[in-house]
CSV table of C-alpha atoms in Angstrom, one decimal:
chain,number,residue,atom,x,y,z
A,315,MET,CA,57.1,33.3,-2.0
A,316,ILE,CA,56.5,30.2,0.1
A,317,GLY,CA,58.7,29.7,3.2
A,318,LEU,CA,59.5,26.0,3.7
A,319,PHE,CA,60.8,25.1,7.2
A,320,GLY,CA,62.5,21.7,7.6
A,321,GLY,CA,63.0,21.3,3.8
A,322,ASN,CA,66.0,19.0,4.4
A,323,GLY,CA,64.0,16.3,6.2
A,324,TYR,CA,62.2,13.2,4.9
A,325,VAL,CA,58.9,15.0,4.2
A,326,GLY,CA,60.6,18.3,3.4
A,327,GLN,CA,62.7,16.9,0.6
A,328,GLU,CA,59.5,15.8,-1.2
A,329,PHE,CA,58.1,19.3,-0.8
A,330,THR,CA,61.2,20.8,-2.2
A,331,LYS,CA,61.0,18.5,-5.3
A,332,GLN,CA,57.4,19.2,-5.9
A,333,LEU,CA,57.6,22.9,-5.4
A,334,VAL,CA,60.4,23.0,-8.0
A,335,ASN,CA,58.3,20.9,-10.4
A,336,ARG,CA,55.3,23.2,-10.0
A,337,GLU,CA,57.6,26.2,-10.4
A,338,LEU,CA,56.3,27.7,-7.2
A,339,PRO,CA,58.9,30.2,-5.7
A,340,PHE,CA,60.0,29.2,-2.3
A,341,HIS,CA,62.9,29.5,0.2
A,342,GLU,CA,64.1,26.8,2.4
A,343,PHE,CA,64.9,27.4,6.1
A,344,HIS,CA,66.8,24.6,7.7
A,345,LEU,CA,66.4,24.4,11.5
A,346,ASN,CA,70.0,23.3,12.0
A,347,ALA,CA,71.1,26.6,10.5
A,348,PHE,CA,69.7,28.9,13.2
A,349,ASN,CA,68.3,28.9,16.8
A,350,TYR,CA,64.7,28.1,15.9
A,351,LEU,CA,63.5,28.8,19.4
A,352,ASP,CA,64.8,32.4,19.3
A,353,LYS,CA,61.8,34.6,18.5
A,354,ASP,CA,64.0,37.5,17.5
A,355,ILE,CA,65.6,35.4,14.8
A,356,LEU,CA,62.2,34.2,13.5
A,357,LEU,CA,61.1,37.8,13.5
A,358,LYS,CA,64.1,38.8,11.5
A,359,ILE,CA,63.5,36.0,9.0
A,360,PHE,CA,59.8,37.0,8.5
A,361,SER,CA,60.8,40.6,8.2
A,362,GLU,CA,63.4,40.0,5.5
A,363,PHE,CA,61.4,37.6,3.3
A,364,GLN,CA,58.2,38.5,1.5
A,365,LEU,CA,56.4,35.3,2.3
A,366,SER,CA,52.9,34.5,1.1
A,367,PHE,CA,52.6,31.1,2.7
A,368,VAL,CA,54.5,29.1,5.3
A,369,ILE,CA,54.9,25.3,5.3
A,370,ASN,CA,56.3,23.6,8.4
A,371,CYS,CA,57.8,20.1,7.8
A,372,ALA,CA,60.0,20.3,10.8
A,373,GLY,CA,59.4,18.2,13.9
A,374,TYR,CA,60.9,15.7,16.3
A,375,VAL,CA,60.0,12.1,15.5
A,376,GLY,CA,62.6,10.2,17.4
A,377,LYS,CA,65.2,7.9,15.9
A,378,PRO,CA,65.0,5.0,15.1
A,379,ASN,CA,61.4,5.3,16.3
A,380,VAL,CA,59.0,7.1,18.7
A,381,ASP,CA,60.5,5.2,21.6
A,382,ALA,CA,63.3,7.8,21.5
A,383,CYS,CA,60.8,10.5,22.3
A,384,GLU,CA,60.1,9.0,25.7
A,385,ASP,CA,63.8,9.6,26.6
A,386,ASN,CA,64.0,13.1,24.9
A,387,LYS,CA,60.8,14.8,26.0
A,388,ASP,CA,62.3,18.3,26.1
A,389,ALA,CA,63.4,18.1,22.5
A,390,THR,CA,60.2,16.4,21.4
A,391,PHE,CA,58.1,19.2,23.0
A,392,GLU,CA,60.3,22.0,21.5
A,393,GLY,CA,60.2,20.5,18.0
A,394,ASN,CA,56.5,19.5,18.0
A,395,VAL,CA,54.8,22.2,20.1
A,396,THR,CA,57.0,25.2,20.9
A,397,PHE,CA,58.4,25.8,17.4
A,398,PRO,CA,55.1,25.4,15.6
A,399,ASN,CA,53.5,27.7,18.1
A,400,TYR,CA,56.2,30.3,17.4
A,401,LEU,CA,55.7,29.9,13.6
A,402,ALA,CA,51.9,30.4,14.0
A,403,GLU,CA,52.5,33.5,16.0
A,404,MET,CA,54.7,34.9,13.3
A,405,CYS,CA,52.2,34.0,10.6
A,406,VAL,CA,49.5,36.0,12.5
A,407,LEU,CA,51.9,39.0,12.9
A,408,PHE,CA,52.7,39.1,9.2
A,409,ASN,CA,49.2,37.9,8.1
A,410,ILE,CA,50.5,34.7,6.4
A,411,PRO,CA,48.6,31.4,6.3
A,412,LEU,CA,50.3,28.3,7.6
A,413,GLY,CA,50.5,24.7,6.4
A,414,GLN,CA,51.5,22.5,9.4
A,415,ILE,CA,52.5,18.8,8.9
A,416,SER,CA,50.5,16.9,11.5
A,417,SER,CA,50.2,13.2,12.2
A,418,GLY,CA,47.6,10.5,11.8
A,419,CYS,CA,48.7,8.7,15.0
A,420,LEU,CA,46.1,10.6,17.1
A,421,PHE,CA,43.7,7.7,17.4
A,422,GLN,CA,43.7,4.1,18.7
A,423,ASP,CA,42.0,1.1,17.1
A,424,TYR,CA,38.9,1.2,14.9
A,425,LYS,CA,36.0,3.6,14.8
A,426,LEU,CA,33.3,1.0,15.4
A,427,ASP,CA,30.4,2.8,13.8
A,428,SER,CA,32.2,3.5,10.5
A,429,ASP,CA,33.8,1.4,7.8
A,430,LEU,CA,35.8,4.5,6.6
A,431,GLY,CA,37.6,5.3,9.8
A,432,TRP,CA,38.2,8.3,12.0
A,433,THR,CA,37.3,11.7,10.6
A,434,GLU,CA,38.7,15.2,11.1
A,435,GLU,CA,35.7,15.9,13.4
A,436,ASP,CA,36.4,13.1,15.8
A,437,GLU,CA,37.9,13.7,19.2
A,438,VAL,CA,41.5,12.4,19.3
A,439,SER,CA,42.4,9.6,21.7
A,440,SER,CA,43.4,10.3,25.3
A,441,GLU,CA,46.0,7.5,25.1
A,442,GLY,CA,49.2,7.2,23.2
A,443,SER,CA,53.0,7.9,23.3
A,444,TYR,CA,54.6,11.2,24.4
A,445,TYR,CA,55.2,11.9,20.7
A,446,THR,CA,51.4,11.5,20.1
A,447,TYR,CA,50.8,13.8,23.1
A,448,THR,CA,52.9,16.6,21.5
A,449,LYS,CA,51.1,16.2,18.1
A,450,LYS,CA,47.8,16.5,19.8
A,451,LEU,CA,48.9,19.7,21.5
A,452,CYS,CA,50.1,21.1,18.2
A,453,GLU,CA,46.7,20.4,16.5
A,454,ALA,CA,44.9,22.0,19.4
A,455,ASN,CA,47.1,25.1,19.5
A,456,ILE,CA,47.6,26.0,15.9
A,457,PRO,CA,44.0,26.9,15.0
A,458,GLN,CA,43.7,28.9,18.2
A,459,ILE,CA,46.8,31.0,17.2
A,460,GLN,CA,46.4,31.2,13.4
A,461,LYS,CA,42.9,30.4,12.2
A,462,ASP,CA,44.1,30.6,8.6
A,463,SER,CA,46.0,27.3,8.8
A,464,TYR,CA,46.0,23.8,7.4
A,465,LEU,CA,46.8,20.7,9.5
A,466,TRP,CA,47.9,18.0,7.1
A,467,ARG,CA,47.8,14.6,8.8
A,468,LEU,CA,50.4,12.2,7.5
A,469,ARG,CA,50.2,8.5,8.3
A,470,PHE,CA,53.1,5.9,8.0
A,471,PRO,CA,54.7,7.5,4.9
A,472,PHE,CA,56.2,5.4,2.1
A,473,ASN,CA,57.4,5.5,-1.5
A,474,GLU,CA,59.8,3.7,-3.8
A,475,VAL,CA,63.0,5.0,-2.2
A,476,ASP,CA,64.6,2.7,0.3
A,477,GLY,CA,65.3,4.6,3.6
A,478,PRO,CA,64.8,4.4,7.4
A,479,ARG,CA,61.7,6.6,7.4
A,480,ASN,CA,60.0,4.5,4.6
A,481,TYR,CA,57.3,2.2,5.9
A,482,LEU,CA,58.1,-0.4,3.2
A,483,THR,CA,61.7,-0.4,4.4
A,484,LYS,CA,60.7,-0.8,8.0
A,485,ILE,CA,58.5,-3.8,7.1
A,486,GLN,CA,61.5,-5.4,5.4
A,487,THR,CA,64.0,-4.7,8.1
A,488,TYR,CA,62.2,-5.2,11.4
A,489,LYS,CA,63.0,-8.5,13.0
A,490,LYS,CA,59.4,-9.0,14.1
A,491,LEU,CA,56.2,-7.3,13.1
A,492,LEU,CA,52.9,-6.4,14.8
A,493,ASP,CA,50.0,-7.2,12.4
A,494,ALA,CA,47.4,-4.4,12.5
A,495,GLU,CA,45.1,-2.6,10.1
A,496,ASN,CA,46.3,1.0,9.3
A,497,SER,CA,46.0,3.9,6.9
A,498,LEU,CA,49.1,4.8,5.0
A,499,SER,CA,50.3,7.9,3.1
A,500,HIS,CA,52.3,7.6,-0.1
A,501,LEU,CA,54.8,10.5,0.4
A,502,GLY,CA,54.5,11.8,-3.1
A,503,ASP,CA,50.7,11.6,-3.0
A,504,PHE,CA,50.6,13.3,0.4
A,505,VAL,CA,52.7,16.3,-0.7
A,506,SER,CA,50.8,16.6,-3.9
A,507,ALA,CA,47.5,16.7,-2.1
A,508,CYS,CA,48.9,19.3,0.4
A,509,LEU,CA,50.0,21.6,-2.5
A,510,ASP,CA,46.7,21.0,-4.3
A,511,LEU,CA,44.8,22.2,-1.2
A,512,TYR,CA,47.0,25.3,-1.1
A,513,GLU,CA,46.8,26.1,-4.8
A,514,ASN,CA,43.1,25.5,-5.0
A,515,ARG,CA,42.6,27.7,-1.9
A,516,ALA,CA,40.7,24.9,-0.1
A,517,PRO,CA,39.1,25.8,3.2
A,518,TYR,CA,41.5,25.9,6.1
A,519,GLY,CA,41.4,23.1,8.7
A,520,LYS,CA,42.4,19.5,9.3
A,521,TYR,CA,42.8,17.0,6.5
A,522,ASN,CA,43.4,13.3,6.7
A,523,ILE,CA,45.8,12.9,3.8
A,524,VAL,CA,46.0,9.2,3.5
A,525,ASN,CA,45.6,6.8,0.5
A,526,SER,CA,42.1,5.4,0.2
A,527,GLY,CA,41.4,2.2,2.0
A,528,SER,CA,43.6,0.5,4.5
A,529,THR,CA,46.0,-2.4,4.8
A,530,SER,CA,47.8,-4.6,7.4
A,531,ALA,CA,51.5,-5.3,8.0
A,532,ARG,CA,50.9,-8.9,7.0
A,533,ALA,CA,49.3,-7.8,3.7
A,534,VAL,CA,52.2,-5.5,2.9
A,535,ALA,CA,54.7,-8.1,3.8
A,536,ALA,CA,53.0,-10.5,1.3
A,537,LYS,CA,53.2,-7.8,-1.5
A,538,ILE,CA,56.9,-7.3,-0.7
A,539,LYS,CA,57.6,-11.0,-1.0
A,540,GLU,CA,55.7,-11.3,-4.2
A,541,ILE,CA,56.8,-8.1,-6.1
A,542,LEU,CA,60.4,-7.9,-4.8
A,543,ASN,CA,60.8,-11.7,-5.0
A,544,LEU,CA,62.2,-11.4,-1.4
A,545,ASP,CA,63.3,-14.7,0.1
A,546,LYS,CA,62.3,-13.9,3.7
A,547,ASP,CA,59.9,-15.4,6.1
A,548,PHE,CA,58.3,-12.6,8.0
A,549,ASP,CA,57.8,-13.1,11.8
A,550,PHE,CA,54.9,-11.6,13.6
A,551,PHE,CA,54.1,-11.0,17.3
A,552,GLU,CA,51.3,-13.2,18.5
A,553,ASN,CA,49.4,-10.2,20.1
A,554,ASP,CA,49.8,-6.7,21.5
A,555,GLU,CA,50.9,-8.0,24.8
A,556,GLU,CA,53.9,-9.8,23.3
A,557,PHE,CA,54.7,-6.7,21.2
A,558,TYR,CA,54.8,-4.4,24.2
A,559,THR,CA,56.8,-6.9,26.3
A,560,PHE,CA,59.6,-7.4,23.8
A,561,GLY,CA,59.2,-5.0,20.8
A,562,ALA,CA,58.3,-1.5,22.0
A,563,LYS,CA,58.5,1.0,24.8
A,564,ALA,CA,56.0,3.6,23.9
A,565,PRO,CA,52.4,2.9,23.0
A,566,ARG,CA,51.8,2.7,19.2
A,567,SER,CA,48.8,4.0,17.3
A,568,ASN,CA,47.1,1.6,14.9
A,569,CYS,CA,44.1,3.2,13.2
A,570,VAL,CA,42.2,3.8,10.0
A,571,LEU,CA,41.5,7.4,8.9
A,572,ASP,CA,38.6,8.6,6.7
A,573,ASN,CA,39.9,10.7,3.8
A,574,SER,CA,36.4,11.6,2.5
A,575,LYS,CA,36.9,15.3,3.3
A,576,LEU,CA,40.0,15.4,1.2
A,577,ILE,CA,38.4,13.7,-1.8
A,578,LYS,CA,35.4,16.1,-1.7
A,579,VAL,CA,37.6,19.1,-2.1
A,580,GLY,CA,37.8,19.9,-5.9
A,581,GLY,CA,41.1,19.3,-7.6
A,582,VAL,CA,42.5,16.7,-5.2
A,583,ASN,CA,43.0,13.1,-6.4
A,584,ILE,CA,44.4,10.3,-4.2
A,585,ARG,CA,45.2,6.7,-5.2
A,586,SER,CA,44.1,3.6,-3.2
A,587,VAL,CA,46.7,2.3,-0.8
A,588,ASP,CA,47.0,-1.0,-2.6
A,589,GLU,CA,47.7,0.8,-5.9
A,590,ALA,CA,50.3,3.1,-4.3
A,591,ILE,CA,52.1,0.3,-2.5
A,592,GLU,CA,52.2,-1.9,-5.7
A,593,ASP,CA,53.5,1.0,-7.8
A,594,SER,CA,56.2,1.8,-5.2
A,595,LEU,CA,57.4,-1.8,-5.0
A,596,ASN,CA,57.4,-2.1,-8.8
A,597,LYS,CA,59.5,1.0,-9.1
A,598,TRP,CA,61.7,-0.3,-6.3
A,599,ILE,CA,62.6,-3.2,-8.6
A,600,VAL,CA,63.5,-0.8,-11.4
A,601,GLN,CA,65.7,1.3,-9.2
A,602,ASN,CA,67.6,-1.8,-7.9
A,603,GLU,CA,68.0,-3.2,-11.4
A,604,THR,CA,69.3,0.2,-12.5
A,605,SER,CA,71.7,0.6,-9.6
A,606,ASN,CA,73.1,-2.9,-10.2
A,607,ALA,CA,73.5,-2.4,-14.0
C-alpha cells in the first residue's frame, strides 16, 4: 500500500485521482489531521499501516505566493525541511522507499553552455528566496537519510482547472507580469511521470519533471488571448529592477530545466510545453461552456 501524505493539496489531489485510476492501493494522510512534527505519531502511523512506498506532497509554499514564506520562516522550515526529514527517517526504519515532491526553483537564469537547461547533476544556485533555501536543504538531506528515494522536481504547475495555484490562472489574474523564459510542469503530466518512474522501478534520484521545451510569460499570455478569446491587454514590467521594486518581496527563480534524464528512462512520456498549454486552454473553454450551459 502507498502512503500519500498531503493528498488534499493542489498536487496531492492529482496524485489521489491518478492512483485511483491506476487502481493502486493507497491511504491518504492529511497533515491537518495530526501533529506531523510529533515523531511518536509518525511512528504509530508507520507501525499500523503496511506501506510499500511513501509519497510526500505536503509542503509550505506560502499564500498567495512565496513572499509569505519570508514572513513565516518557522512554518516554511517545518513544512519543507523538518517534516520531510522525519518521513525519510521513518522510511529508513521501516525499509520503505520515498517519493518527495521537490521544486524546480533551485536555479537562476540560463545555463549558458546548454540549450536544454539545468540538469539534475548541476549544483543549485546559492541565491534565491527563503522558500528556495528550504527546498535546497530538503534535496540535500533526503538522499543522505534515505538513499532509496526520488526527488521529483515540479516547475510552475498548470492544467485546465482554474485555481490560485494554476500558472495559467496566475497569468490571467496578475495585474502586471514579469516576462522571463521558464520550464513548466503540466500537473497531470507531472504526476503521471512520477508514478511511471515508481511503477517502472526507475533508478532512485533527482528528476526534472517538466514538459519539453520552455516558454515565456508573454508567449503564454498570447496563447491565452487567442485560445480563450480573452479581451485583456497584458501589462509587463520593463525589467527585473521594476519588478522587485513594485511587484515582489522575495527573489524569484526563472530558469529552464533539462528533462533528458526523465525521457531516457523507459516507459515515461512527456508532452512539449506548448502542446500541454494549448490542450489545457482548449479544455478550459469546454469547461466554461459546460458550466454556463
